[in-house]
């Protein structure tokens, strides 16, 4: 069913999140942080949810362009590529790449027009986030090396900034991004640097789960200190605390539930990350 690759988000689920465990990871890590912050900033107003869902869908229309370009074209020039496309469609995919990208850009532009028409006051910041994501992801796909230590957190930031940009004033958007950085982006950047040996003297992380727990202990202390000093609201302490509990639960299940570690390791290997 090659046509499934034309459906936005189906590319992501098919190539990167094929199992129920992966899907749970997707919603908890890719969707929940921006949703929580938007929902909290609205005063827990349910009316904001439909607009957020459209914004998240639009973001992934643009974000999948990077996935598609990387997984169809860029991997063909890598020495040890992670192949995520089904073998049956590998040779045919380059002929579809232009159509796959065009469809997503058109849907993204149309969705952005609808969203911006409802939030004209935040149009400039939103468009900067979208264009910034496309630019950074292009650099990330074309160039390999230490520059990826900057482009990787840049494109991951775009994943969270685009759904939030229409719901926050610029100064509040920066604070929300800082919260997501503590909760998600920072740890992924360090793991990426370790995996790719991008920082001299920064050894490869041998026990990623123990590393994550230590990381979240530190970020929770920092988040609480910022709240005590009135730098930000106590609401921003929730995400670091949530992911600390999530990583503790993951570690516990891997060491105490039969078969869980094997399944998680297999999913991480397929994903091509330490996720």
Coordinates of N, CA and C in Angstrom, one line a residue, residues 50-218:
X50 N -9.3 22.3 19.5 CA -9.3 22.1 18.0 C -8.3 22.9 17.2
X51 N -8.0 24.1 17.7 CA -7.0 24.9 17.0 C -5.6 24.4 17.2
X52 N -5.4 23.9 18.4 CA -4.1 23.2 18.7 C -3.9 22.0 17.8
X53 N -4.9 21.2 17.6 CA -4.8 20.0 16.8 C -4.5 20.4 15.4
X54 N -5.1 21.4 14.9 CA -4.8 21.9 13.5 C -3.4 22.3 13.4
X55 N -2.9 23.1 14.4 CA -1.6 23.6 14.4 C -0.6 22.5 14.5
X56 N -0.9 21.4 15.3 CA 0.1 20.3 15.4 C 0.1 19.5 14.0
X57 N -1.0 19.4 13.4 CA -1.1 18.7 12.1 C -0.3 19.5 11.0
X58 N -0.5 20.8 11.0 CA 0.2 21.7 10.1 C 1.7 21.6 10.3
X59 N 2.1 21.6 11.6 CA 3.6 21.5 11.9 C 4.1 20.2 11.3
X60 N 3.4 19.1 11.5 CA 3.9 17.8 11.0 C 3.9 17.7 9.5
X61 N 3.0 18.5 8.8 CA 3.1 18.6 7.3 C 4.4 19.1 6.9
X62 N 4.9 20.2 7.6 CA 6.2 20.7 7.3 C 7.3 19.9 7.8
X63 N 7.1 19.3 9.0 CA 8.2 18.5 9.6 C 8.5 17.2 8.8
X64 N 7.4 16.6 8.3 CA 7.6 15.4 7.5 C 8.4 15.7 6.2
X65 N 8.4 16.9 5.7 CA 9.2 17.2 4.5 C 10.7 16.9 4.8
X66 N 11.1 17.2 6.0 CA 12.5 16.8 6.4 C 12.7 15.3 6.5
X67 N 11.8 14.6 7.1 CA 11.8 13.2 7.1 C 11.9 12.6 5.7
X68 N 11.0 13.0 4.8 CA 11.0 12.5 3.5 C 12.2 12.7 2.7
X69 N 12.7 13.9 2.8 CA 14.0 14.3 2.0 C 15.1 13.4 2.6
X70 N 15.2 13.3 3.9 CA 16.3 12.5 4.5 C 16.2 11.0 4.1
X71 N 15.0 10.5 4.3 CA 14.8 9.0 4.2 C 14.7 8.5 2.7
X72 N 14.4 9.4 1.8 CA 14.4 9.0 0.4 C 15.8 9.3 -0.3
X73 N 16.3 10.5 0.0 CA 17.5 10.9 -0.8 C 18.8 10.9 0.0
X74 N 18.8 11.6 1.2 CA 20.1 11.7 1.9 C 20.7 10.4 2.3
X75 N 19.8 9.4 2.8 CA 20.4 8.2 3.3 C 21.1 7.4 2.2
X76 N 20.9 7.7 0.9 CA 21.5 7.0 -0.2 C 23.0 7.4 -0.3
X77 N 23.4 8.5 0.4 CA 24.8 8.9 0.3 C 25.5 8.8 1.7
X78 N 24.9 8.1 2.6 CA 25.5 7.9 3.9 C 26.2 6.5 4.0
X79 N 27.2 6.4 4.8 CA 28.0 5.2 4.9 C 27.2 4.1 5.7
X80 N 26.6 4.5 6.8 CA 25.8 3.6 7.6 C 24.4 4.1 7.8
X81 N 23.6 4.1 6.8 CA 22.3 4.8 6.9 C 21.3 3.9 7.7
X82 N 20.3 4.6 8.3 CA 19.2 3.9 8.9 C 18.1 3.9 7.9
X83 N 17.8 2.7 7.3 CA 16.7 2.6 6.3 C 15.4 2.3 6.9
X84 N 14.4 3.2 6.7 CA 13.1 3.1 7.4 C 12.0 2.8 6.4
X85 N 12.2 3.0 5.1 CA 11.2 2.8 4.1 C 11.2 1.3 3.8
X86 N 10.0 0.7 3.6 CA 9.8 -0.7 3.3 C 10.6 -1.0 2.1
X87 N 11.3 -2.2 2.1 CA 12.2 -2.6 1.0 C 11.4 -2.6 -0.4
X88 N 10.1 -3.0 -0.3 CA 9.4 -3.1 -1.5 C 9.2 -1.8 -2.2
X89 N 9.3 -0.6 -1.5 CA 9.1 0.7 -2.1 C 10.3 1.5 -2.2
X90 N 11.5 0.9 -1.8 CA 12.7 1.7 -1.8 C 13.1 2.3 -3.1
X91 N 13.1 1.5 -4.2 CA 13.5 1.9 -5.5 C 12.5 2.9 -6.1
X92 N 11.2 2.8 -5.8 CA 10.2 3.6 -6.4 C 10.0 5.0 -5.8
X93 N 10.4 5.1 -4.5 CA 10.2 6.3 -3.8 C 10.7 7.6 -4.4
X94 N 12.0 7.6 -5.0 CA 12.5 8.8 -5.5 C 11.5 9.4 -6.6
X95 N 10.8 8.6 -7.3 CA 9.8 9.1 -8.3 C 8.6 9.8 -7.6
X96 N 8.4 9.5 -6.4 CA 7.2 10.1 -5.7 C 7.6 11.3 -4.8
X97 N 8.9 11.5 -4.6 CA 9.4 12.5 -3.6 C 8.8 13.9 -3.9
X98 N 8.8 14.3 -5.1 CA 8.3 15.7 -5.4 C 6.8 15.8 -5.0
X99 N 6.0 14.8 -5.4 CA 4.6 14.8 -5.1 C 4.3 14.7 -3.6
X100 N 5.1 13.9 -2.9 CA 5.0 13.8 -1.4 C 5.3 15.1 -0.7
X101 N 6.3 15.8 -1.2 CA 6.7 17.1 -0.6 C 5.6 18.2 -0.9
X102 N 5.2 18.2 -2.2 CA 4.2 19.2 -2.6 C 2.9 19.1 -1.9
X103 N 2.4 17.9 -1.7 CA 1.2 17.7 -1.0 C 1.3 18.3 0.4
X104 N 2.4 18.0 1.1 CA 2.5 18.4 2.5 C 2.7 19.9 2.6
X105 N 3.4 20.5 1.7 CA 3.6 22.0 1.7 C 2.3 22.7 1.4
X106 N 1.5 22.2 0.5 CA 0.2 22.8 0.2 C -0.7 22.7 1.4
X107 N -0.8 21.5 2.0 CA -1.6 21.3 3.2 C -1.1 22.3 4.4
X108 N 0.2 22.3 4.5 CA 0.7 23.2 5.5 C 0.4 24.7 5.3
X109 N 0.5 25.1 4.1 CA 0.2 26.5 3.7 C -1.2 26.8 4.0
X110 N -2.1 25.9 3.5 CA -3.5 26.1 3.7 C -3.9 26.2 5.2
X111 N -3.4 25.2 5.9 CA -3.6 25.2 7.4 C -3.1 26.4 8.1
X112 N -1.9 26.8 7.7 CA -1.3 28.0 8.3 C -2.2 29.3 8.0
X113 N -2.7 29.4 6.7 CA -3.5 30.5 6.4 C -4.7 30.5 7.3
X114 N -5.4 29.4 7.6 CA -6.5 29.3 8.4 C -6.2 29.7 9.8
X115 N -5.1 29.2 10.3 CA -4.7 29.5 11.7 C -4.3 31.0 11.9
X116 N -3.5 31.5 10.9 CA -3.0 32.9 11.0 C -4.2 33.9 10.9
X117 N -5.2 33.5 10.1 CA -6.4 34.4 10.0 C -7.1 34.6 11.3
X118 N -6.9 33.6 12.3 CA -7.5 33.7 13.6 C -6.6 34.3 14.6
X119 N -5.3 34.4 14.3 CA -4.4 35.0 15.3 C -3.4 35.9 14.5
X120 N -3.9 36.9 13.9 CA -3.1 37.8 13.1 C -2.0 38.5 13.9
X121 N -2.2 38.7 15.2 CA -1.2 39.4 16.1 C 0.1 38.6 16.2
X122 N 0.0 37.2 16.0 CA 1.2 36.4 16.1 C 1.7 35.9 14.8
X123 N 1.2 36.5 13.7 CA 1.6 36.0 12.4 C 3.1 36.0 12.1
X124 N 3.8 37.1 12.5 CA 5.2 37.2 12.2 C 6.0 36.1 12.9
X125 N 5.7 36.0 14.2 CA 6.5 34.9 14.9 C 6.2 33.6 14.4
X126 N 5.0 33.3 14.1 CA 4.6 32.0 13.5 C 5.3 31.7 12.2
X127 N 5.3 32.6 11.3 CA 5.9 32.4 10.0 C 7.5 32.3 10.2
X128 N 8.0 33.0 11.1 CA 9.5 32.9 11.4 C 9.8 31.4 11.9
X129 N 8.9 30.9 12.7 CA 9.1 29.5 13.2 C 9.0 28.5 12.1
X130 N 8.0 28.7 11.2 CA 7.9 27.8 10.1 C 9.1 27.8 9.1
X131 N 9.4 29.0 8.7 CA 10.6 29.2 7.8 C 11.9 28.8 8.4
X132 N 12.0 29.1 9.7 CA 13.2 28.6 10.4 C 13.3 27.1 10.5
X133 N 12.2 26.4 10.7 CA 12.3 25.0 10.7 C 12.7 24.5 9.4
X134 N 12.1 25.0 8.3 CA 12.5 24.5 7.0 C 14.0 24.7 6.6
X135 N 14.5 25.9 7.0 CA 15.9 26.2 6.8 C 16.8 25.4 7.6
X136 N 16.5 25.2 8.9 CA 17.4 24.4 9.7 C 17.4 23.0 9.3
X137 N 16.2 22.4 9.0 CA 16.1 21.0 8.6 C 16.9 20.8 7.3
X138 N 16.8 21.7 6.4 CA 17.6 21.6 5.2 C 19.1 21.5 5.4
X139 N 19.6 22.4 6.3 CA 21.0 22.3 6.6 C 21.3 21.0 7.3
X140 N 20.4 20.6 8.2 CA 20.7 19.3 9.0 C 20.7 18.1 8.0
X141 N 19.9 18.1 7.0 CA 19.9 17.0 6.0 C 21.1 17.0 5.1
X142 N 21.6 18.2 4.7 CA 22.6 18.3 3.7 C 24.0 18.2 4.3
X143 N 24.2 18.6 5.5 CA 25.5 18.6 6.1 C 25.6 17.7 7.3
X144 N 26.7 17.0 7.4 CA 26.9 16.1 8.5 C 28.2 16.5 9.2
X145 N 28.1 16.6 10.6 CA 29.3 17.0 11.3 C 28.9 17.7 12.6
X146 N 29.8 18.5 13.1 CA 29.5 19.2 14.4 C 28.4 20.2 14.2
X147 N 28.2 20.7 13.0 CA 27.1 21.7 12.8 C 25.8 21.1 13.2
X148 N 25.7 19.7 13.2 CA 24.4 19.1 13.6 C 24.1 19.2 15.1
X149 N 25.1 19.6 15.8 CA 24.9 19.8 17.3 C 24.0 21.1 17.4
X150 N 24.0 22.0 16.4 CA 23.2 23.1 16.4 C 21.9 22.9 15.7
X151 N 22.0 22.2 14.5 CA 20.8 22.0 13.7 C 19.8 21.0 14.3
X152 N 20.3 20.0 15.0 CA 19.4 19.1 15.6 C 18.5 19.7 16.7
X153 N 19.0 20.4 17.7 CA 18.1 21.1 18.6 C 17.3 22.2 17.9
X154 N 17.8 22.7 16.8 CA 17.0 23.7 16.1 C 15.8 23.1 15.4
X155 N 15.9 22.0 14.7 CA 14.7 21.4 14.1 C 13.8 20.8 15.1
X156 N 14.3 20.3 16.2 CA 13.4 19.8 17.3 C 12.7 20.9 17.9
X157 N 13.3 22.1 18.1 CA 12.7 23.2 18.6 C 11.5 23.6 17.8
X158 N 11.7 23.6 16.5 CA 10.6 23.9 15.5 C 9.4 23.1 15.7
X159 N 9.6 21.8 16.1 CA 8.5 20.9 16.3 C 7.6 21.3 17.4
X160 N 8.1 22.0 18.4 CA 7.3 22.5 19.5 C 6.9 23.9 19.4
X161 N 7.7 24.7 18.8 CA 7.4 26.2 18.6 C 6.3 26.4 17.7
X162 N 6.2 25.7 16.6 CA 5.1 26.0 15.6 C 3.7 25.8 16.2
X163 N 3.5 24.7 16.9 CA 2.1 24.6 17.5 C 1.8 25.6 18.6
X164 N 2.9 26.1 19.2 CA 2.7 27.1 20.3 C 2.7 28.5 19.9
X165 N 3.3 28.8 18.7 CA 3.6 30.2 18.4 C 2.3 31.1 18.3
X166 N 1.2 30.5 17.9 CA 0.0 31.3 17.7 C -0.8 31.6 19.0
X167 N -0.3 30.9 20.1 CA -1.1 31.0 21.4 C -0.3 31.8 22.5
X168 N 0.9 32.2 22.2 CA 1.7 32.9 23.2 C 2.2 34.2 22.6
X169 N 2.3 35.2 23.5 CA 3.1 36.4 23.2 C 4.5 36.1 23.0
X170 N 5.3 36.8 22.2 CA 6.7 36.4 22.0 C 7.5 36.1 23.3
X171 N 7.4 37.0 24.3 CA 8.2 36.8 25.5 C 7.7 35.5 26.2
X172 N 6.5 35.2 26.2 CA 5.9 34.0 26.8 C 6.3 32.8 26.1
X173 N 6.4 32.9 24.7 CA 6.8 31.8 23.9 C 8.2 31.4 24.2
X174 N 9.1 32.4 24.5 CA 10.4 32.0 24.8 C 10.5 31.2 26.1
X175 N 9.7 31.6 27.1 CA 9.7 30.9 28.4 C 9.1 29.5 28.1
X176 N 8.1 29.3 27.3 CA 7.5 28.0 27.0 C 8.6 27.2 26.3
X177 N 9.3 27.8 25.4 CA 10.4 27.0 24.7 C 11.5 26.6 25.7
X178 N 11.8 27.5 26.6 CA 12.9 27.1 27.6 C 12.4 25.9 28.5
X179 N 11.1 25.9 28.8 CA 10.6 24.7 29.5 C 10.7 23.4 28.7
X180 N 10.3 23.5 27.4 CA 10.5 22.3 26.6 C 11.9 21.9 26.4
X181 N 12.8 22.9 26.4 CA 14.3 22.6 26.3 C 14.7 21.8 27.5
X182 N 14.3 22.2 28.7 CA 14.7 21.5 29.9 C 14.1 20.0 29.8
X183 N 12.8 19.9 29.4 CA 12.1 18.7 29.4 C 12.5 17.7 28.3
X184 N 12.8 18.2 27.1 CA 13.0 17.3 26.0 C 14.3 17.6 25.2
X185 N 14.4 18.9 24.8 CA 15.4 19.2 23.8 C 16.8 19.0 24.3
X186 N 17.0 19.4 25.6 CA 18.4 19.4 26.2 C 18.9 17.9 26.3
X187 N 18.1 17.0 26.8 CA 18.5 15.7 26.9 C 18.7 15.0 25.6
X188 N 17.9 15.3 24.6 CA 18.1 14.8 23.3 C 19.3 15.3 22.6
X189 N 19.7 16.6 22.8 CA 20.9 17.2 22.3 C 22.1 16.5 22.8
X190 N 22.1 16.2 24.2 CA 23.3 15.6 24.8 C 23.4 14.1 24.3
X191 N 22.3 13.4 24.2 CA 22.3 12.1 23.7 C 22.8 12.0 22.2
X192 N 22.3 13.0 21.4 CA 22.7 13.0 20.0 C 24.2 13.3 19.9
X193 N 24.7 14.2 20.7 CA 26.1 14.6 20.7 C 27.0 13.4 21.1
X194 N 26.5 12.6 22.1 CA 27.2 11.4 22.6 C 27.2 10.3 21.5
X195 N 26.1 10.1 20.8 CA 26.0 9.1 19.8 C 26.8 9.4 18.6
X196 N 26.9 10.7 18.2 CA 27.7 11.1 17.0 C 29.1 11.5 17.3
X197 N 29.5 11.5 18.6 CA 30.8 11.9 19.1 C 31.1 13.4 18.6
X198 N 30.2 14.3 18.8 CA 30.3 15.6 18.3 C 31.0 16.6 19.3
X199 N 31.1 16.2 20.6 CA 31.7 17.0 21.6 C 33.0 16.3 22.1
X200 N 34.2 16.9 21.8 CA 35.5 16.3 22.3 C 35.4 16.1 23.8
X201 N 35.8 14.9 24.2 CA 35.9 14.6 25.6 C 34.6 14.1 26.2
X202 N 33.5 14.2 25.5 CA 32.2 13.8 26.0 C 32.0 12.3 25.5
X203 N 32.2 11.4 26.5 CA 32.2 10.0 26.1 C 30.7 9.5 25.8
X204 N 30.7 8.4 25.0 CA 29.4 7.9 24.7 C 28.7 7.4 25.9
X205 N 27.4 7.7 25.9 CA 26.5 7.3 27.1 C 26.3 5.8 27.1
X206 N 26.8 5.1 28.1 CA 26.7 3.7 28.2 C 25.3 3.2 28.7
X207 N 24.8 3.9 29.7 CA 23.5 3.5 30.2 C 22.5 4.7 30.0
X208 N 21.8 4.8 28.9 CA 21.0 5.9 28.6 C 19.9 6.2 29.6
X209 N 19.3 5.1 30.1 CA 18.2 5.3 31.1 C 18.7 5.9 32.4
X210 N 19.9 5.5 32.9 CA 20.4 6.1 34.1 C 20.8 7.5 33.8
X211 N 21.3 7.8 32.7 CA 21.7 9.2 32.3 C 20.5 10.1 32.3
X212 N 19.4 9.6 31.8 CA 18.2 10.4 31.7 C 17.6 10.7 33.1
X213 N 17.7 9.7 34.0 CA 17.2 10.0 35.3 C 18.1 11.0 36.0
X214 N 19.4 11.0 35.9 CA 20.3 12.0 36.4 C 20.0 13.4 35.8
X215 N 19.8 13.4 34.5 CA 19.5 14.6 33.8 C 18.2 15.2 34.4
X216 N 17.2 14.4 34.6 CA 15.9 15.0 35.0 C 15.9 15.4 36.5
X217 N 16.8 14.8 37.3 CA 17.0 15.2 38.7 C 17.5 16.7 38.6
X218 N 18.5 16.9 37.8 CA 19.1 18.2 37.7 C 18.2 19.2 37.1

